[in-house]
Amino acid sequence: MEDAPAANAVGIVLSADEIAQRVTDIGAKIARDYQGRSPLLVAVLKGSVVFLADLVRAIDLPVQVDFMSISSYGEGGRSGVVRILKDLSASIENEDVILVEDIIDTGLTVTYLLATLRARQPHSLEVCALLDKSVRRIIEVPLKYKGFDIPDEFVVGYGLDYQGRYRNLRSIIGVKDMETFAAGPDEVVGPYS
Ligand code: IMP
Ligand code: MG
């Protein structure tokens, strides 16, 4: 029997178990690299929140967390210039900062954020991203910690949204056919498990 059109629209799938295993590994690596220190994990709202919540619990160190909220200027955010809607709640001077991102796509957003954060003179500054859509990269990004390389597919779940929804999916689902997806996203993503 042939799959329904909705099922054919699904591309890559990262299961909750696969994600959990990878997050555990990244957390252990961060704990080794920052031994004796108290790194400050800076997450970019809203997409990175689910990843951050799991990641901090995988790091056996007294980590700190803070949040930033941004919006992209211009058409589809392609200018690379972002506006800070909510800034960090404290200075990062002399802190060991790890910028936590859900996904690096063109790299424009993270490049802008790194410049902004670097100007505040942290002791160190690294990037940790769960997903790397490297084929779409416009600017090279120094990615110290990475979860998964993914193909050029729009992904939802585990923090990533489509029109504000599907962040609470436990797995990550790639969309192969945006037209089918847009016509009935609920059919494509399936149950919330
Ligand atoms: P860029 O690296 O500046 O192109 O933008 C990265 C941001 O775009 C991420 O932080 C996400 O908010 C968003 N984004 C990029 N690709 C996807 C995707 O496949 N699904 C959901 N959001 C995405
Ligand atoms: Mg984001």
Short mmCIF file of C-alpha atoms and ligand atoms in Angstrom, two decimals:
data_model
loop_
_atom_site.label_atom_id
_atom_site.label_comp_id
_atom_site.label_asym_id
_atom_site.label_seq_id
_atom_site.Cartn_x
_atom_site.Cartn_y
_atom_site.Cartn_z
CA MET A 1 0.00 0.00 0.00
CA GLU A 2 1.26 3.45 -0.84
CA ASP A 3 1.86 6.00 1.90
CA ALA A 4 -0.60 8.84 2.19
CA PRO A 5 0.57 12.17 0.66
CA ALA A 6 1.07 13.58 4.16
CA ALA A 7 3.51 10.80 5.05
CA ASN A 8 5.45 11.40 1.82
CA ALA A 9 5.95 15.01 2.86
CA VAL A 10 8.09 13.91 5.82
CA GLY A 11 11.84 13.95 5.35
CA ILE A 12 14.40 13.35 8.07
CA VAL A 13 13.23 12.33 11.50
CA LEU A 14 15.32 12.55 14.65
CA SER A 15 13.65 10.52 17.38
CA ALA A 16 13.35 11.68 20.98
CA ASP A 17 15.82 8.93 21.95
CA GLU A 18 18.39 9.96 19.36
CA ILE A 19 18.14 13.57 20.46
CA ALA A 20 18.43 12.64 24.15
CA GLN A 21 21.56 10.56 23.47
CA ARG A 22 23.20 13.37 21.51
CA VAL A 23 22.32 15.98 24.14
CA THR A 24 23.84 13.75 26.84
CA ASP A 25 27.06 13.48 24.81
CA ILE A 26 27.28 17.24 24.23
CA GLY A 27 26.64 17.91 27.92
CA ALA A 28 29.44 15.54 28.92
CA LYS A 29 31.82 17.23 26.49
CA ILE A 30 30.97 20.68 27.82
CA ALA A 31 31.47 19.45 31.40
CA ARG A 32 34.94 18.17 30.48
CA ASP A 33 35.91 21.33 28.59
CA TYR A 34 34.74 23.71 31.33
CA GLN A 35 35.86 21.71 34.37
CA GLY A 36 36.26 23.95 37.45
CA ARG A 37 34.30 26.77 35.80
CA SER A 38 30.73 27.97 35.74
CA PRO A 39 29.79 28.55 32.10
CA LEU A 40 26.93 30.86 31.24
CA LEU A 41 24.60 29.33 28.67
CA VAL A 42 22.85 31.99 26.64
CA ALA A 43 19.80 30.77 24.79
CA VAL A 44 18.01 32.56 22.02
CA LEU A 45 14.26 32.58 22.52
CA LYS A 46 12.13 30.84 21.68
CA GLY A 47 13.45 27.96 19.59
CA SER A 48 16.42 27.06 21.80
CA VAL A 49 14.49 26.70 25.04
CA VAL A 50 13.69 22.99 24.79
CA PHE A 51 17.29 22.14 23.87
CA LEU A 52 18.65 24.36 26.66
CA ALA A 53 16.39 22.76 29.25
CA ASP A 54 17.71 19.29 28.43
CA LEU A 55 21.30 20.43 27.87
CA VAL A 56 21.77 22.10 31.28
CA ARG A 57 20.68 18.87 32.98
CA ALA A 58 23.32 16.97 31.01
CA ILE A 59 26.16 19.23 32.24
CA ASP A 60 27.64 18.23 35.57
CA LEU A 61 28.82 21.73 36.47
CA PRO A 62 27.30 24.76 38.21
CA VAL A 63 26.09 26.33 34.96
CA GLN A 64 24.29 29.65 34.67
CA VAL A 65 21.61 30.50 32.12
CA ASP A 66 20.32 33.65 30.52
CA PHE A 67 18.05 34.49 27.60
CA MET A 68 17.85 36.84 24.69
CA SER A 69 15.02 37.45 22.30
CA ILE A 70 15.61 38.82 18.84
CA SER A 71 13.79 39.54 15.63
CA SER A 72 15.26 39.72 12.15
CA TYR A 73 15.11 42.88 10.12
CA GLY A 74 14.23 42.84 6.46
CA GLU A 75 12.89 40.29 4.02
CA GLY A 76 12.96 36.81 5.53
CA GLY A 77 15.69 37.96 7.88
CA ARG A 78 18.25 37.76 5.10
CA SER A 79 19.93 41.05 6.02
CA GLY A 80 21.64 39.38 8.96
CA VAL A 81 20.82 42.38 11.10
CA VAL A 82 18.78 41.53 14.15
CA ARG A 83 16.97 43.64 16.65
CA ILE A 84 17.27 42.72 20.30
CA LEU A 85 13.73 42.48 21.75
CA LYS A 86 14.86 41.20 25.15
CA ASP A 87 18.42 41.54 26.27
CA LEU A 88 20.40 39.47 28.77
CA SER A 89 19.58 40.20 32.39
CA ALA A 90 23.20 40.68 33.50
CA SER A 91 26.68 41.58 32.30
CA ILE A 92 28.69 38.81 30.63
CA GLU A 93 32.06 40.45 31.23
CA ASN A 94 34.62 37.79 32.18
CA GLU A 95 32.04 35.02 31.89
CA ASP A 96 32.57 31.82 29.93
CA VAL A 97 29.67 32.20 27.56
CA ILE A 98 28.19 29.44 25.43
CA LEU A 99 25.62 30.64 22.93
CA VAL A 100 22.98 27.93 22.59
CA GLU A 101 21.10 27.81 19.30
CA ASP A 102 18.43 25.47 18.00
CA ILE A 103 19.60 25.61 14.40
CA ILE A 104 22.24 27.33 12.30
CA ASP A 105 20.89 27.96 8.84
CA THR A 106 22.50 30.78 6.84
CA GLY A 107 24.62 31.67 9.88
CA LEU A 108 23.64 35.32 9.68
CA THR A 109 21.77 35.44 12.99
CA VAL A 110 24.47 33.76 15.03
CA THR A 111 27.18 35.88 13.40
CA TYR A 112 25.40 39.04 14.45
CA LEU A 113 24.82 37.71 17.96
CA LEU A 114 28.45 36.70 18.35
CA ALA A 115 29.61 40.18 17.41
CA THR A 116 27.20 41.72 19.90
CA LEU A 117 28.24 39.37 22.70
CA ARG A 118 31.97 39.62 21.94
CA ALA A 119 31.78 43.41 22.32
CA ARG A 120 30.73 42.86 25.95
CA GLN A 121 34.07 41.22 26.68
CA PRO A 122 33.28 37.76 27.96
CA HIS A 123 36.23 35.65 29.10
CA SER A 124 35.37 33.15 26.37
CA LEU A 125 32.63 32.71 23.81
CA GLU A 126 31.60 29.51 22.00
CA VAL A 127 28.59 28.31 20.03
CA CYS A 128 26.54 25.19 20.68
CA ALA A 129 23.86 24.33 18.12
CA LEU A 130 21.60 21.32 18.05
CA LEU A 131 21.12 21.36 14.29
CA ASP A 132 23.42 22.42 11.48
CA LYS A 133 21.88 23.02 8.07
CA SER A 134 25.36 23.58 6.66
CA VAL A 135 24.38 23.45 2.97
CA ARG A 136 22.58 26.75 3.47
CA ARG A 137 25.49 28.54 5.11
CA ILE A 138 26.28 32.07 3.86
CA ILE A 139 28.79 32.96 6.57
CA GLU A 140 31.11 30.47 8.22
CA VAL A 141 30.23 29.95 11.89
CA PRO A 142 32.68 28.74 14.54
CA LEU A 143 30.59 25.84 15.85
CA LYS A 144 32.26 24.25 18.87
CA TYR A 145 29.41 21.92 19.84
CA LYS A 146 27.01 20.43 17.33
CA GLY A 147 24.17 17.94 17.58
CA PHE A 148 23.25 16.89 14.06
CA ASP A 149 23.99 17.81 10.48
CA ILE A 150 20.72 17.99 8.60
CA PRO A 151 19.80 18.38 4.92
CA ASP A 152 18.10 21.44 3.49
CA GLU A 153 14.66 20.66 4.89
CA PHE A 154 12.41 22.80 7.04
CA VAL A 155 12.29 21.16 10.46
CA VAL A 156 9.84 21.36 13.33
CA GLY A 157 9.77 19.95 16.84
CA TYR A 158 11.97 19.98 19.93
CA GLY A 159 11.69 23.77 20.12
CA LEU A 160 11.51 24.52 16.41
CA ASP A 161 8.24 25.93 15.15
CA TYR A 162 6.10 26.42 12.11
CA GLN A 163 3.99 29.55 12.62
CA GLY A 164 4.49 29.30 16.36
CA ARG A 165 3.39 25.67 16.64
CA TYR A 166 4.92 22.21 16.99
CA ARG A 167 7.67 23.29 19.41
CA ASN A 168 6.45 20.63 21.85
CA LEU A 169 6.98 17.66 19.52
CA ARG A 170 9.41 15.29 21.22
CA SER A 171 11.06 14.38 17.94
CA ILE A 172 12.33 16.56 15.10
CA ILE A 173 10.58 16.20 11.78
CA GLY A 174 11.87 17.43 8.43
CA VAL A 175 9.48 18.60 5.74
CA LYS A 176 10.22 17.45 2.20
CA ASP A 177 7.19 19.00 0.58
CA MET A 178 6.30 22.41 1.99
CA GLU A 179 3.12 22.65 -0.08
CA THR A 180 1.58 19.51 1.42
CA PHE A 181 2.80 20.57 4.84
CA ALA A 182 1.33 24.07 4.61
CA ALA A 183 -2.01 22.63 3.46
CA GLY A 184 -2.31 20.42 6.55
CA PRO A 185 0.60 20.57 8.97
CA ASP A 186 -1.21 18.50 11.62
CA GLU A 187 -1.51 15.57 9.18
CA VAL A 188 2.19 15.72 8.40
CA VAL A 189 3.61 15.94 11.90
CA GLY A 190 1.25 13.31 13.31
CA PRO A 191 0.72 12.74 17.02
CA TYR A 192 2.65 14.72 19.62
CA SER A 193 5.03 11.96 20.59
P1 IMP B 1 20.04 31.91 10.17
O1 IMP B 1 21.14 30.96 10.57
O2 IMP B 1 20.36 33.33 10.43
O3 IMP B 1 19.61 31.69 8.75
O4 IMP B 1 18.72 31.66 11.01
C1 IMP B 1 18.60 30.73 11.96
C2 IMP B 1 17.22 30.88 12.58
O5 IMP B 1 16.19 30.69 11.60
C3 IMP B 1 17.01 29.81 13.64
O6 IMP B 1 17.38 30.28 14.91
C4 IMP B 1 15.53 29.52 13.52
O7 IMP B 1 14.79 30.40 14.34
C5 IMP B 1 15.18 29.82 12.08
N1 IMP B 1 15.16 28.60 11.27
C6 IMP B 1 16.05 28.24 10.32
N2 IMP B 1 15.75 27.07 9.77
C7 IMP B 1 14.64 26.63 10.40
C8 IMP B 1 13.84 25.44 10.27
O8 IMP B 1 14.08 24.52 9.46
N3 IMP B 1 12.76 25.35 11.09
C9 IMP B 1 12.44 26.31 11.99
N4 IMP B 1 13.17 27.44 12.16
C10 IMP B 1 14.25 27.61 11.36
MG MG B 2 15.91 30.66 16.58
#
